[in-house]
Coordinates of C-alpha atoms in Angstrom, one line a residue:
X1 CA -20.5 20.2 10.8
X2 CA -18.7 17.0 9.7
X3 CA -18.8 18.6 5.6
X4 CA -17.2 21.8 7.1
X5 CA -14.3 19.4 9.2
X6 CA -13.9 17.6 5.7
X7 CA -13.4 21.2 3.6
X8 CA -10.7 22.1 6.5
X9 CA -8.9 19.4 6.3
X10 CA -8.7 19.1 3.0
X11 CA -7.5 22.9 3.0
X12 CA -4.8 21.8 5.5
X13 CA -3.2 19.0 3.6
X14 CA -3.4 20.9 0.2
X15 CA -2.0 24.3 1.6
X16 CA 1.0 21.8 3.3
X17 CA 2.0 20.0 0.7
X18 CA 1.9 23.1 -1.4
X19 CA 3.7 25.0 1.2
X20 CA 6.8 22.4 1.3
X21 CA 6.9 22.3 -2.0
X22 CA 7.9 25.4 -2.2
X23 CA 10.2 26.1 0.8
X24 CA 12.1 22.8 -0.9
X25 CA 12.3 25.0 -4.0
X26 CA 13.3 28.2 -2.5
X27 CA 15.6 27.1 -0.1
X28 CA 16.7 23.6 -1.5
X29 CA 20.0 23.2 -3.5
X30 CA 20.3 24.3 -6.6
X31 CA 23.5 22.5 -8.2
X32 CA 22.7 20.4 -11.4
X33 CA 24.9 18.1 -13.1
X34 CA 24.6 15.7 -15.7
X35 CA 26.2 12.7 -13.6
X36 CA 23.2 13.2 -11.0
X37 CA 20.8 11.8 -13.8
X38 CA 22.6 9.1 -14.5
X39 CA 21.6 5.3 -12.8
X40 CA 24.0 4.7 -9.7
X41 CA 25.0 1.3 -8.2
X42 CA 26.4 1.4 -5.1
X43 CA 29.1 3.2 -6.5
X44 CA 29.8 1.2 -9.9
X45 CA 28.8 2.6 -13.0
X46 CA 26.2 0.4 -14.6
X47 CA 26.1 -1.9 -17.6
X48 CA 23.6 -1.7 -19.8
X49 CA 19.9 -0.6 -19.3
X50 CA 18.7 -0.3 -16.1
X51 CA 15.1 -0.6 -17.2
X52 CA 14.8 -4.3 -16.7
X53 CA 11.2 -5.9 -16.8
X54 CA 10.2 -7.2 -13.3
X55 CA 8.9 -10.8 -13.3
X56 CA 4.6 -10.2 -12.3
X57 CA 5.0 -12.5 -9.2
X58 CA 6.8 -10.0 -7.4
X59 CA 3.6 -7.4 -7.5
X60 CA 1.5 -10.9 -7.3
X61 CA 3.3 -11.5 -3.8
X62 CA 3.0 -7.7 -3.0
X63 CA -0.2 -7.5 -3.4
X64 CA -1.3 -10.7 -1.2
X65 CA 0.9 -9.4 1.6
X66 CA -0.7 -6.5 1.6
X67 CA -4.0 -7.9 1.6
X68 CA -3.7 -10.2 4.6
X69 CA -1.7 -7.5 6.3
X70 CA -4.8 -5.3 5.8
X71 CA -6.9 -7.8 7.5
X72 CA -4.9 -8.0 10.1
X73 CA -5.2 -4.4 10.9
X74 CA -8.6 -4.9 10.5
X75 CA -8.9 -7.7 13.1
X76 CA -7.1 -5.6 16.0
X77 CA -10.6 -2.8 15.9
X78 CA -12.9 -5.7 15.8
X79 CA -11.6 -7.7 19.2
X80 CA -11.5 -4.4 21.0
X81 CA -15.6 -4.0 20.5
X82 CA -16.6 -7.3 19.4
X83 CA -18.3 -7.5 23.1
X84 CA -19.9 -4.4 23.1
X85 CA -21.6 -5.3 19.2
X86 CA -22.4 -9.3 19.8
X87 CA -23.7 -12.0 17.5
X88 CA -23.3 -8.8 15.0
X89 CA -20.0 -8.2 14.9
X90 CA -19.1 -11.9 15.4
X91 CA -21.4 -12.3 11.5
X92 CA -19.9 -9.4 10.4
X93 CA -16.1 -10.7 11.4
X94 CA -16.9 -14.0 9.6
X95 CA -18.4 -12.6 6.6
X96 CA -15.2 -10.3 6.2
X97 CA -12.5 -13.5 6.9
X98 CA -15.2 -15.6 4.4
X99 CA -14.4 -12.9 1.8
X100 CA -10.8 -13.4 2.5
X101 CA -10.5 -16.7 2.2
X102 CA -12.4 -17.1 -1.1
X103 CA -10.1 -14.6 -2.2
X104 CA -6.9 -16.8 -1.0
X105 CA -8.5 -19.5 -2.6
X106 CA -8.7 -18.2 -5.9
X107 CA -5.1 -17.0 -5.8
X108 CA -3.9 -20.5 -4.9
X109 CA -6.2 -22.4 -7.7
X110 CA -4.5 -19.7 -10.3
X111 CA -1.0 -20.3 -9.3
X112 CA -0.3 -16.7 -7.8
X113 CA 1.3 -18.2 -4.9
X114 CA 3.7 -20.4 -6.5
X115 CA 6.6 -19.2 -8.0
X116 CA 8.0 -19.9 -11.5

């Protein structure tokens, strides 16, 4: 039951996508014109490249964010049945923040959350 609920929705999302892919093609706009390629600042015509290397502490920070914004999506599930589970989900809960925190840890002793 559950394979067959899998193999319809994976049908669904690939005959979706596919399907707005090609109403944007058929009825999308079709005008082309060099000056549409080109980078665009807020109006100004850049200077230079506008392939700059980005500094790896931004996609350090971006990737801790999103790690402790995860938990904390995690967290909301957990409260709502913590009762219902008991000493178990109260381990489990630890063992997850435990996990967390030696992840944090090792972030902070490297440096990841200081920035340069």
């Amino acid at each position: 039951m559950y394979f067959t609920l899998l193999i319809t929705v994976i049908l669904t999302a690939v005959v979706l996508v596919v399907g707005a892919y090609v109403v944007a093609k058929l009825i999308g706009p079709r005008s082309y014109n060099p000056v549409k390629g080109q980078p665009f600042e807020c109006g100004i015509p850049t200077r230079g490249s506008s392939w700059l290397p980005m500094h790896v502490g931004y996609y350090l920070f971006a990737i801790l964010f999103l790690m402790f914004d995860i938990e904390t999506v995690f967290l909301y599930p957990w409260a709502v049945v913590v009762k219902q589970f008991g000493p178990m989900a109260l381990f489990s809960i630890g063992f997850f923040l435990l996990v967390l925190v030696f992840g944090l840890a090792y972030a902070w002793r490297k440096g990841a959350l200081e920035w340069k």
